[in-house]
PDB file of C-alpha atoms in Angstrom:
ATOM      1  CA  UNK A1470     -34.818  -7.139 -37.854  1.00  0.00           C
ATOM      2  CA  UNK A1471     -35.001  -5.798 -34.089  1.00  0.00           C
ATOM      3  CA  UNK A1472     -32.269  -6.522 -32.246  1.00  0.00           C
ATOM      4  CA  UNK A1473     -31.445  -5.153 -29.056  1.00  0.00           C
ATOM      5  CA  UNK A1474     -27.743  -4.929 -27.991  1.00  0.00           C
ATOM      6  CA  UNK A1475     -26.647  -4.207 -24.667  1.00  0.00           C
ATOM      7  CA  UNK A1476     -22.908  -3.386 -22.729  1.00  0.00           C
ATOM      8  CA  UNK A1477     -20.757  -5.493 -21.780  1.00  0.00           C
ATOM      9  CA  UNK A1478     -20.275  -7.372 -18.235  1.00  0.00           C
ATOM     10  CA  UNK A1479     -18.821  -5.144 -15.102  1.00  0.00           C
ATOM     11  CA  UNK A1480     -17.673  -6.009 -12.233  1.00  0.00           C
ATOM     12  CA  UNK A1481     -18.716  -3.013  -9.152  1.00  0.00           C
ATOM     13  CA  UNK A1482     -17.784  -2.634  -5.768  1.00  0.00           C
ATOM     14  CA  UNK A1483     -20.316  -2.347  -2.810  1.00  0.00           C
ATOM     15  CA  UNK A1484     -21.324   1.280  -3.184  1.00  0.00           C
ATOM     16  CA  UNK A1485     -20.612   1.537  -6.250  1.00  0.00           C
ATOM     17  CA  UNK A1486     -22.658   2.657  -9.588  1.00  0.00           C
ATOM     18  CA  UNK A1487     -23.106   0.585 -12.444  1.00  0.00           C
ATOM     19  CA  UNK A1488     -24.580   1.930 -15.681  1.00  0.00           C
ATOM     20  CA  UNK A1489     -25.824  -0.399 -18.606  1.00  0.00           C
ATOM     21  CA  UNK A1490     -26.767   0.463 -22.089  1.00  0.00           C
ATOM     22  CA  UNK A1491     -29.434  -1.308 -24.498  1.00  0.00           C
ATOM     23  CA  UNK A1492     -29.248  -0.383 -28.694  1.00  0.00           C
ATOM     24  CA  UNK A1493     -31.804  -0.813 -30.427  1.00  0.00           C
ATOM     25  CA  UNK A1494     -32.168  -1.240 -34.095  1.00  0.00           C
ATOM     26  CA  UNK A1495     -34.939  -2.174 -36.834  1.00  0.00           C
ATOM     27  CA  UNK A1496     -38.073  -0.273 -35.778  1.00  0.00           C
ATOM     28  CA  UNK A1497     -38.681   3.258 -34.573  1.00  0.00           C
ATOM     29  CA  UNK A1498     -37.039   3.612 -31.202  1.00  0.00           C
ATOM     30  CA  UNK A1499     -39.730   6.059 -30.377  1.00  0.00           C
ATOM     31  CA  UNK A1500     -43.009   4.486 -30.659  1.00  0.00           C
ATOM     32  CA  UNK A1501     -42.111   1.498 -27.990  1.00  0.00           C
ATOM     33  CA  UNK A1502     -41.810   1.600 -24.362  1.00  0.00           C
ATOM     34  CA  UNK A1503     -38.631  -0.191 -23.066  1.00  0.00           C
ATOM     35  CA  UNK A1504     -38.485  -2.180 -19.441  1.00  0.00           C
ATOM     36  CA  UNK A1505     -35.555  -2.992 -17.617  1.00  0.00           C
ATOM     37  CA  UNK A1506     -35.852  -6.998 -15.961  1.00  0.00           C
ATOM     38  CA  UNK A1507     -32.997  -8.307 -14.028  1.00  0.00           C
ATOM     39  CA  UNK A1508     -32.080 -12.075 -13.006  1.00  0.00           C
ATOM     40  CA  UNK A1509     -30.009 -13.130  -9.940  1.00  0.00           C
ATOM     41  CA  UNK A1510     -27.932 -16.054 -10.301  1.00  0.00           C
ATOM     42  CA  UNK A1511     -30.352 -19.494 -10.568  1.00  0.00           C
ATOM     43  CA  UNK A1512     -33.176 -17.172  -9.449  1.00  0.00           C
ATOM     44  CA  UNK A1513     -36.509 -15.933 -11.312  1.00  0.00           C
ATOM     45  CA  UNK A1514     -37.272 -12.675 -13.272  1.00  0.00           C
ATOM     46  CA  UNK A1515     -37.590  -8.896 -11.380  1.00  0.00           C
ATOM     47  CA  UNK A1516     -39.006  -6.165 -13.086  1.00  0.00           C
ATOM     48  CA  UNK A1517     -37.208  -2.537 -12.413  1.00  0.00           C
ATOM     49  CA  UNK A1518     -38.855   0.079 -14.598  1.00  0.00           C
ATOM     50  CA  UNK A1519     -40.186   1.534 -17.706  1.00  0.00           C
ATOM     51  CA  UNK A1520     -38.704   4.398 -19.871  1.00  0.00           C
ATOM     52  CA  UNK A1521     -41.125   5.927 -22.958  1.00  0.00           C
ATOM     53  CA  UNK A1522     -38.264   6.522 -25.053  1.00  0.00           C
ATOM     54  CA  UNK A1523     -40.019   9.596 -26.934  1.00  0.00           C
ATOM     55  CA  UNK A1524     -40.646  11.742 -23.957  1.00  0.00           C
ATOM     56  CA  UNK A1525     -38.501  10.344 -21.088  1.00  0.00           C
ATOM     57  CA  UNK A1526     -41.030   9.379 -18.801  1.00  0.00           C
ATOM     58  CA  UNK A1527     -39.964   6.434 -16.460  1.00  0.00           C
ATOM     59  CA  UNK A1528     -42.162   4.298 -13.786  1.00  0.00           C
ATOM     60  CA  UNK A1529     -39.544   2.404 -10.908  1.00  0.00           C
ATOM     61  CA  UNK A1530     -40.520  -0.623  -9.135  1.00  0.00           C
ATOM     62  CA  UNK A1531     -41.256   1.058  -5.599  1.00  0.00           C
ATOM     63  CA  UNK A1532     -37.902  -1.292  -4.667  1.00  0.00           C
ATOM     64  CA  UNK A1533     -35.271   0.705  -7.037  1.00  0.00           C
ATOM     65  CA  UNK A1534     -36.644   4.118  -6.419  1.00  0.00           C
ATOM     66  CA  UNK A1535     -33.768   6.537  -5.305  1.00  0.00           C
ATOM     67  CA  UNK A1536     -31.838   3.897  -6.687  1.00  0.00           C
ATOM     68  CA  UNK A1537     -32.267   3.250 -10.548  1.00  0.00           C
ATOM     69  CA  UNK A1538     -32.512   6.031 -13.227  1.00  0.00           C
ATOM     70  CA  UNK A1539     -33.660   5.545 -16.795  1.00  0.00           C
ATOM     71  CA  UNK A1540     -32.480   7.659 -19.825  1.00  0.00           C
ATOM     72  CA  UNK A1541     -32.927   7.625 -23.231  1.00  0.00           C
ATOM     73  CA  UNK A1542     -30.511   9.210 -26.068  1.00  0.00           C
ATOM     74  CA  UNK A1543     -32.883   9.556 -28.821  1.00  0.00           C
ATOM     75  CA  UNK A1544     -30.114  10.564 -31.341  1.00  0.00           C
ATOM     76  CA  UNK A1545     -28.488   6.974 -31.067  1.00  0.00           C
ATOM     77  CA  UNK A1546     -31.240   5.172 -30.347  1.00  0.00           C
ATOM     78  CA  UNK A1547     -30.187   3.823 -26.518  1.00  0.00           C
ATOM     79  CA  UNK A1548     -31.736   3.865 -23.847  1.00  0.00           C
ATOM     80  CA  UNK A1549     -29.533   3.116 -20.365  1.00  0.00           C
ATOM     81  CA  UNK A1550     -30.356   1.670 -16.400  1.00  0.00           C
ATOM     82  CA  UNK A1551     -28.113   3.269 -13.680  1.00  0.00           C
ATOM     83  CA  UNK A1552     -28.023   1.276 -10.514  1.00  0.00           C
ATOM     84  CA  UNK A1553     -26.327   3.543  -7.337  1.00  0.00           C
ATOM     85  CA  UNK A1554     -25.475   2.241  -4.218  1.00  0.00           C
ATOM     86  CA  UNK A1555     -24.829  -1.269  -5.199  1.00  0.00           C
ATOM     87  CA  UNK A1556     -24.528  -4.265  -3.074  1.00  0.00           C
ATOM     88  CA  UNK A1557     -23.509  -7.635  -3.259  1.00  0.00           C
ATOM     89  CA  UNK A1558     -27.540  -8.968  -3.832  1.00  0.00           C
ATOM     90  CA  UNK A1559     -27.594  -6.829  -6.834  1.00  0.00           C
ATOM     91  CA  UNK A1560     -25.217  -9.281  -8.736  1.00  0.00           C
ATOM     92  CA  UNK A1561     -27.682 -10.154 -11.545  1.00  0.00           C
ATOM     93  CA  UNK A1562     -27.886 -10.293 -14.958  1.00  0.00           C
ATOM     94  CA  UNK A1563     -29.750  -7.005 -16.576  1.00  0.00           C
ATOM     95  CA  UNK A1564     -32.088  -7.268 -19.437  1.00  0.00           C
ATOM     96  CA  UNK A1565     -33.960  -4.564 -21.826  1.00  0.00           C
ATOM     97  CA  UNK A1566     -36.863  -6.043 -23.205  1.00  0.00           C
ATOM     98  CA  UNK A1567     -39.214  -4.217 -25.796  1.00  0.00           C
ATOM     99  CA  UNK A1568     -42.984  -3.697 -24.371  1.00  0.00           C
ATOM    100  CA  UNK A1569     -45.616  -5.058 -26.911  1.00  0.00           C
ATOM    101  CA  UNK A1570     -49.545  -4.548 -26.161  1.00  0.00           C
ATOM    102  CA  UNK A1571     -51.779  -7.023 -27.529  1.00  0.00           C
ATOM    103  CA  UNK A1572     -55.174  -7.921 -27.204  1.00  0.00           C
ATOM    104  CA  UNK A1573     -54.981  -5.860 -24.008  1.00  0.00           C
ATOM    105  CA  UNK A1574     -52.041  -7.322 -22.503  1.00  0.00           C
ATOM    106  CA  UNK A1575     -48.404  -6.006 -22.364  1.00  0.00           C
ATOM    107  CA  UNK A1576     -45.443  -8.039 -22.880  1.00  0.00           C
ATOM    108  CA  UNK A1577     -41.870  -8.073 -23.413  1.00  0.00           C
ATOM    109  CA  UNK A1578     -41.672  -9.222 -27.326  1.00  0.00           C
ATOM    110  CA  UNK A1579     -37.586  -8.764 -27.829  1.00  0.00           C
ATOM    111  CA  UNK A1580     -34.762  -8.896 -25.317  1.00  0.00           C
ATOM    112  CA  UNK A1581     -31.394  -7.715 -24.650  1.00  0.00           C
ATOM    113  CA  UNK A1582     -28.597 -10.487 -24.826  1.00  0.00           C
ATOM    114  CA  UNK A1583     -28.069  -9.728 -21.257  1.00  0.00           C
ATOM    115  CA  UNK A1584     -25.732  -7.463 -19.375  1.00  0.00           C
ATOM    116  CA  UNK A1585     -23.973  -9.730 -15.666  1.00  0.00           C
ATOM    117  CA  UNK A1586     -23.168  -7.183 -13.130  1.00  0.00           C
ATOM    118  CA  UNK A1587     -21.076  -8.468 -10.394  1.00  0.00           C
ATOM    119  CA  UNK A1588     -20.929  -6.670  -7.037  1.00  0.00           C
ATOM    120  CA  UNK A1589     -17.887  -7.706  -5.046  1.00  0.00           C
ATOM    121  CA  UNK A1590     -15.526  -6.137  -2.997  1.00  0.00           C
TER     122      UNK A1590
ATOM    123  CA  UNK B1052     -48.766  -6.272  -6.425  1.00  0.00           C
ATOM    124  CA  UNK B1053     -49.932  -8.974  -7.606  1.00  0.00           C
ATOM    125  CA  UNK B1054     -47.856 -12.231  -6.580  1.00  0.00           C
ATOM    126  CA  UNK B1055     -47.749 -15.130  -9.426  1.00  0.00           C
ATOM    127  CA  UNK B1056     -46.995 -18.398  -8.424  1.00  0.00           C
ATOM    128  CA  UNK B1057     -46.530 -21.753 -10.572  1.00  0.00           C
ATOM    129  CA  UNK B1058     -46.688 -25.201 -10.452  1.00  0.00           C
ATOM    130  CA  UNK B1059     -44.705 -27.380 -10.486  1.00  0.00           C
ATOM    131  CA  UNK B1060     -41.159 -25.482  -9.747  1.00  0.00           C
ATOM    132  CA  UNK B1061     -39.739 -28.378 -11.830  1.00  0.00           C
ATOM    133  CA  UNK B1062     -40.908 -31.530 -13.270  1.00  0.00           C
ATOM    134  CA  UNK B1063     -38.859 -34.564 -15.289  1.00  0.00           C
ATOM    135  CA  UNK B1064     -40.357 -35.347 -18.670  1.00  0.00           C
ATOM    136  CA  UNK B1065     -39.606 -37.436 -21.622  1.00  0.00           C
ATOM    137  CA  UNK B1066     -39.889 -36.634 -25.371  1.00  0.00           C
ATOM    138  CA  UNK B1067     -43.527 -37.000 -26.659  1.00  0.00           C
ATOM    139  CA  UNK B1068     -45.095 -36.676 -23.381  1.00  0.00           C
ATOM    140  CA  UNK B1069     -48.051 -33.737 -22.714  1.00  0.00           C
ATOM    141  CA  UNK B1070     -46.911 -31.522 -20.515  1.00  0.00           C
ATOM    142  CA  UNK B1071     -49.188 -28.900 -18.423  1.00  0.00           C
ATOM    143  CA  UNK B1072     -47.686 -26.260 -15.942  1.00  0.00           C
ATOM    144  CA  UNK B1073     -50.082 -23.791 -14.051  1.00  0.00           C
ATOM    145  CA  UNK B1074     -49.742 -20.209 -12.665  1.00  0.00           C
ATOM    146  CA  UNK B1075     -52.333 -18.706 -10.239  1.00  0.00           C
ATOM    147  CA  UNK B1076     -52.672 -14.965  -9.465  1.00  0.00           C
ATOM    148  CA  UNK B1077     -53.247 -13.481  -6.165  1.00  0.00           C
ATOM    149  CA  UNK B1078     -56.696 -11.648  -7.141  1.00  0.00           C
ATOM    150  CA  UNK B1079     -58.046 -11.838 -10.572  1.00  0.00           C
ATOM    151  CA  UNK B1080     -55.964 -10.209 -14.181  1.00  0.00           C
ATOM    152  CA  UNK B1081     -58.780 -10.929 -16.573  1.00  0.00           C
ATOM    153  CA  UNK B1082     -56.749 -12.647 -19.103  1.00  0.00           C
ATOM    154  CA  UNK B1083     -53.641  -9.986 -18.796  1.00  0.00           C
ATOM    155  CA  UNK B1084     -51.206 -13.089 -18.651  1.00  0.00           C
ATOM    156  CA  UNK B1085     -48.348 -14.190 -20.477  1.00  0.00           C
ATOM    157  CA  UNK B1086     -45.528 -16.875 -20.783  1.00  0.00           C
ATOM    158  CA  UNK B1087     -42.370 -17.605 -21.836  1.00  0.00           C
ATOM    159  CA  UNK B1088     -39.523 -19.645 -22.076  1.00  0.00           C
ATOM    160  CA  UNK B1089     -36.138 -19.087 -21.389  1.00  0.00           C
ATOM    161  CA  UNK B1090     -32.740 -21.360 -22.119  1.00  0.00           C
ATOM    162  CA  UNK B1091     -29.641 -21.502 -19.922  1.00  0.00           C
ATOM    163  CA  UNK B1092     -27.291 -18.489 -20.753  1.00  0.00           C
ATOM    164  CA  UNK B1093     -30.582 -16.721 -22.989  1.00  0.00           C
ATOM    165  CA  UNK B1094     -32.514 -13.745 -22.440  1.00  0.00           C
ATOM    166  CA  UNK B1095     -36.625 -15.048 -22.269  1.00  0.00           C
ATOM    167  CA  UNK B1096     -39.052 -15.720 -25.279  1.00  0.00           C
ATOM    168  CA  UNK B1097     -42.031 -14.626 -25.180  1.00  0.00           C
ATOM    169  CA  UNK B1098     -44.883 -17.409 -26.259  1.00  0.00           C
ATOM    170  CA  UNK B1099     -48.286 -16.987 -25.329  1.00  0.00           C
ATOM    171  CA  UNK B1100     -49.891 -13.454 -24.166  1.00  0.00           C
ATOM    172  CA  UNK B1101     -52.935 -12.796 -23.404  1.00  0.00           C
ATOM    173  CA  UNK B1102     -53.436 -15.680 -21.894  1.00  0.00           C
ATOM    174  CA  UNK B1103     -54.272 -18.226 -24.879  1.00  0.00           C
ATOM    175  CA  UNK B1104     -52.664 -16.148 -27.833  1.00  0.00           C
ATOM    176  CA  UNK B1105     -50.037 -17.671 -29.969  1.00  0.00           C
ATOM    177  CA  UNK B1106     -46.885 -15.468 -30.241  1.00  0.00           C
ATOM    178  CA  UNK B1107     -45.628 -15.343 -33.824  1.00  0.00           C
ATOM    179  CA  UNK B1108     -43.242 -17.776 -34.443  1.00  0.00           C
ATOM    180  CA  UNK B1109     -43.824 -19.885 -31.706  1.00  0.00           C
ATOM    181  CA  UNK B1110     -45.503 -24.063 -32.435  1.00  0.00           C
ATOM    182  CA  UNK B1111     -48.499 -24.896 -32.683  1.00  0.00           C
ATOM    183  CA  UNK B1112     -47.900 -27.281 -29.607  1.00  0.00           C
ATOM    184  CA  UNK B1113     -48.113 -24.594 -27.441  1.00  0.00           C
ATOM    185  CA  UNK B1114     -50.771 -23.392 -25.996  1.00  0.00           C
ATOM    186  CA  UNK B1115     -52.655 -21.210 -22.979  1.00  0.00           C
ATOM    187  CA  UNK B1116     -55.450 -21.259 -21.264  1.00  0.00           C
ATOM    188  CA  UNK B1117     -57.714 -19.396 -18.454  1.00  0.00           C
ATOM    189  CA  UNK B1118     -58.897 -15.994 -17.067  1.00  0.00           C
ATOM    190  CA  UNK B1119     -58.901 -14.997 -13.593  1.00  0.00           C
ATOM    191  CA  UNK B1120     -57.076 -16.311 -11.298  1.00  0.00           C
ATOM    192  CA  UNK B1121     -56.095 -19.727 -12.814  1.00  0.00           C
ATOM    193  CA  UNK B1122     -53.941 -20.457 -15.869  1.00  0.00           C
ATOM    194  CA  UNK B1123     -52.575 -23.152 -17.663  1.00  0.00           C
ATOM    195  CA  UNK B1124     -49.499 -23.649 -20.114  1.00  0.00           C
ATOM    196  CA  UNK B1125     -49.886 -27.009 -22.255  1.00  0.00           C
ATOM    197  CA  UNK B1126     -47.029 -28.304 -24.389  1.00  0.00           C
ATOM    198  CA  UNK B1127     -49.138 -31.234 -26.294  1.00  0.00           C
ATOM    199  CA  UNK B1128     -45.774 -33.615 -27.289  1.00  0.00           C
ATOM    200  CA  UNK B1129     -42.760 -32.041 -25.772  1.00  0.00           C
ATOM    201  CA  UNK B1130     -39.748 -31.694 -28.013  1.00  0.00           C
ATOM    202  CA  UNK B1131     -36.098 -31.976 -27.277  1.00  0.00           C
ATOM    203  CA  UNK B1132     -35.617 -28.313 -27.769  1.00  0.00           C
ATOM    204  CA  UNK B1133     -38.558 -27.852 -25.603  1.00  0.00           C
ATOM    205  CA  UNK B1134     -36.209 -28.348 -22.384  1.00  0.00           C
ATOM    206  CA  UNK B1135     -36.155 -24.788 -20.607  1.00  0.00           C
ATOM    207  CA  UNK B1136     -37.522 -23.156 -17.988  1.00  0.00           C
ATOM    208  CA  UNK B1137     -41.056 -21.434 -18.209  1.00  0.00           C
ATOM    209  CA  UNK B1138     -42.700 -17.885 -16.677  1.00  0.00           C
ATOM    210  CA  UNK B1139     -45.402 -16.499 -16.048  1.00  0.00           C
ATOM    211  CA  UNK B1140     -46.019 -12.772 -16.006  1.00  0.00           C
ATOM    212  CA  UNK B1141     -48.927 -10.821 -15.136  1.00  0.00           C
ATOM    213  CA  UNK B1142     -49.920  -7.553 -16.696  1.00  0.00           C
ATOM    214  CA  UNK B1143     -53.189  -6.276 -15.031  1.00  0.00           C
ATOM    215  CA  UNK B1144     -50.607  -3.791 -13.048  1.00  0.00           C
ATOM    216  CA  UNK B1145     -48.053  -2.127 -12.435  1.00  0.00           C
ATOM    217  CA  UNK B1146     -45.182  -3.904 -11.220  1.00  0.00           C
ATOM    218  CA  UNK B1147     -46.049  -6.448 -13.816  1.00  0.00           C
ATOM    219  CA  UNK B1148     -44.952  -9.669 -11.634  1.00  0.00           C
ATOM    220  CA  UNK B1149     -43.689 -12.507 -13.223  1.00  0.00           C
ATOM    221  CA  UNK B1150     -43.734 -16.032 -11.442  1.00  0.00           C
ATOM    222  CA  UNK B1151     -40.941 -18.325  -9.703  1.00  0.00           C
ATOM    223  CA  UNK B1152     -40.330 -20.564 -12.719  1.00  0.00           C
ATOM    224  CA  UNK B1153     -41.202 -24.163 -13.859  1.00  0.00           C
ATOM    225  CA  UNK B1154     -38.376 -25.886 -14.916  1.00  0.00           C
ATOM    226  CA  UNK B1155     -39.075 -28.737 -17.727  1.00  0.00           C
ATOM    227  CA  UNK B1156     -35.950 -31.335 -17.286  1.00  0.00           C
ATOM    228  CA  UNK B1157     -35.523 -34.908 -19.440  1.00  0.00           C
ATOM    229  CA  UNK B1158     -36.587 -37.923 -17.525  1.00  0.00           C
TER     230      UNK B1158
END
């Protein structure tokens, strides 16, 4: 079955880097794109970026770029987010979340189990 | 981008009861449109995509509707399990853009 496991919790200081990884097991790691959604505490859903996990490429949210890099480590099947220069509104909680296309549309078919990063000096 | 927003942010509901929450788009995403739910503590589920397509997996008693700019989300007899808080998320372009949130709570 696909399962998607990510790293555990951290706790960052302002200016700090953070760097979160997503597994994934049960289909070919290669042949679906992975996003990157994050969730502030009692707030709504932000999408950060895309990674194709075969060649590399990545798309940013124009907010995150400079910011947030996406890599992929095809030989373990992870893919990771690294968030620089972090301050106290990027305490969130930091999903992966498969991309599926159907009848036209994309969606996000399987999550992470979430990844809370606290920013706090 | 495209800016999603729903209706109601919350509503109070009882067990049985037909239950409709709507998302609008800011210009028109054909039917590029999708929902899901997500429980306290849990990463989202994906539901409905493409607007009025069943997820597998996911009852019968929900359903989508629209195209455009107007959509619709219908639980037809909510369950107790059904208690959550629903998105909508737009894929007609990139950002894909999700919307604030409906939050179903037990009258």
């Amino acid at each position: 079955q696909v399962q998607l496991v990510q790293s555990g919790a951290e706790v960052k200081k302002p200016g700090a880097s953070v760097k979160v990884s997503c597994k994934a097991s049960g289909y070919t790691f290669t042949s679906y794109y992975m996003h990157w959604v994050r969730q502030a505490p009692g707030q709504g859903l932000e999408w950060m970026g895309v990674i194709n996990p075969s060649g590399g490429s990545t798309i940013y949210a124009h907010k995150f770029q400079g910011r947030v890099t996406m890599t992929r480590d095809t030989s373990t099947s992870t893919v990771y987010m690294e968030l620089s220069s972090l301050r106290s509104e990027d305490t969130a909680v930091y999903y992966c979340a498969r991309e599926v296309a159907a009848a036209g549309t994309v969606g996000f078919d399987y999550w992470g189990q979430g990844t809370l990063v606290t920013v706090s000096s | 981008d495209i800016q999603m927003t729903q209706s109601p942010s919350s509503l109070s509901a009882s067990v049985g009861d037909r239950v409709t929450i709507t998302c609008r788009a800011s210009q028109g995403i054909n039917n590029y449109l999708n929902w899901y739910q997500q429980k306290p503590g849990k990463a989202p589920n994906l539901l409905i995509y493409a607007a009025s397509s069943l997820q597998s997996g996911v009852p019968s008693r929900f359903s989508g509707s629209g195209s455009g700019t107007d959509f619709t989300l219908t639980i037809s007899s909510l369950q107790p399990e059904d208690f959550a808080t629903y998105y909508c998320q737009q894929s007609y372009s990139t950002p894909p853009t999700f919307g604030g949130g409906t939050k179903v709570e037990i009258k």
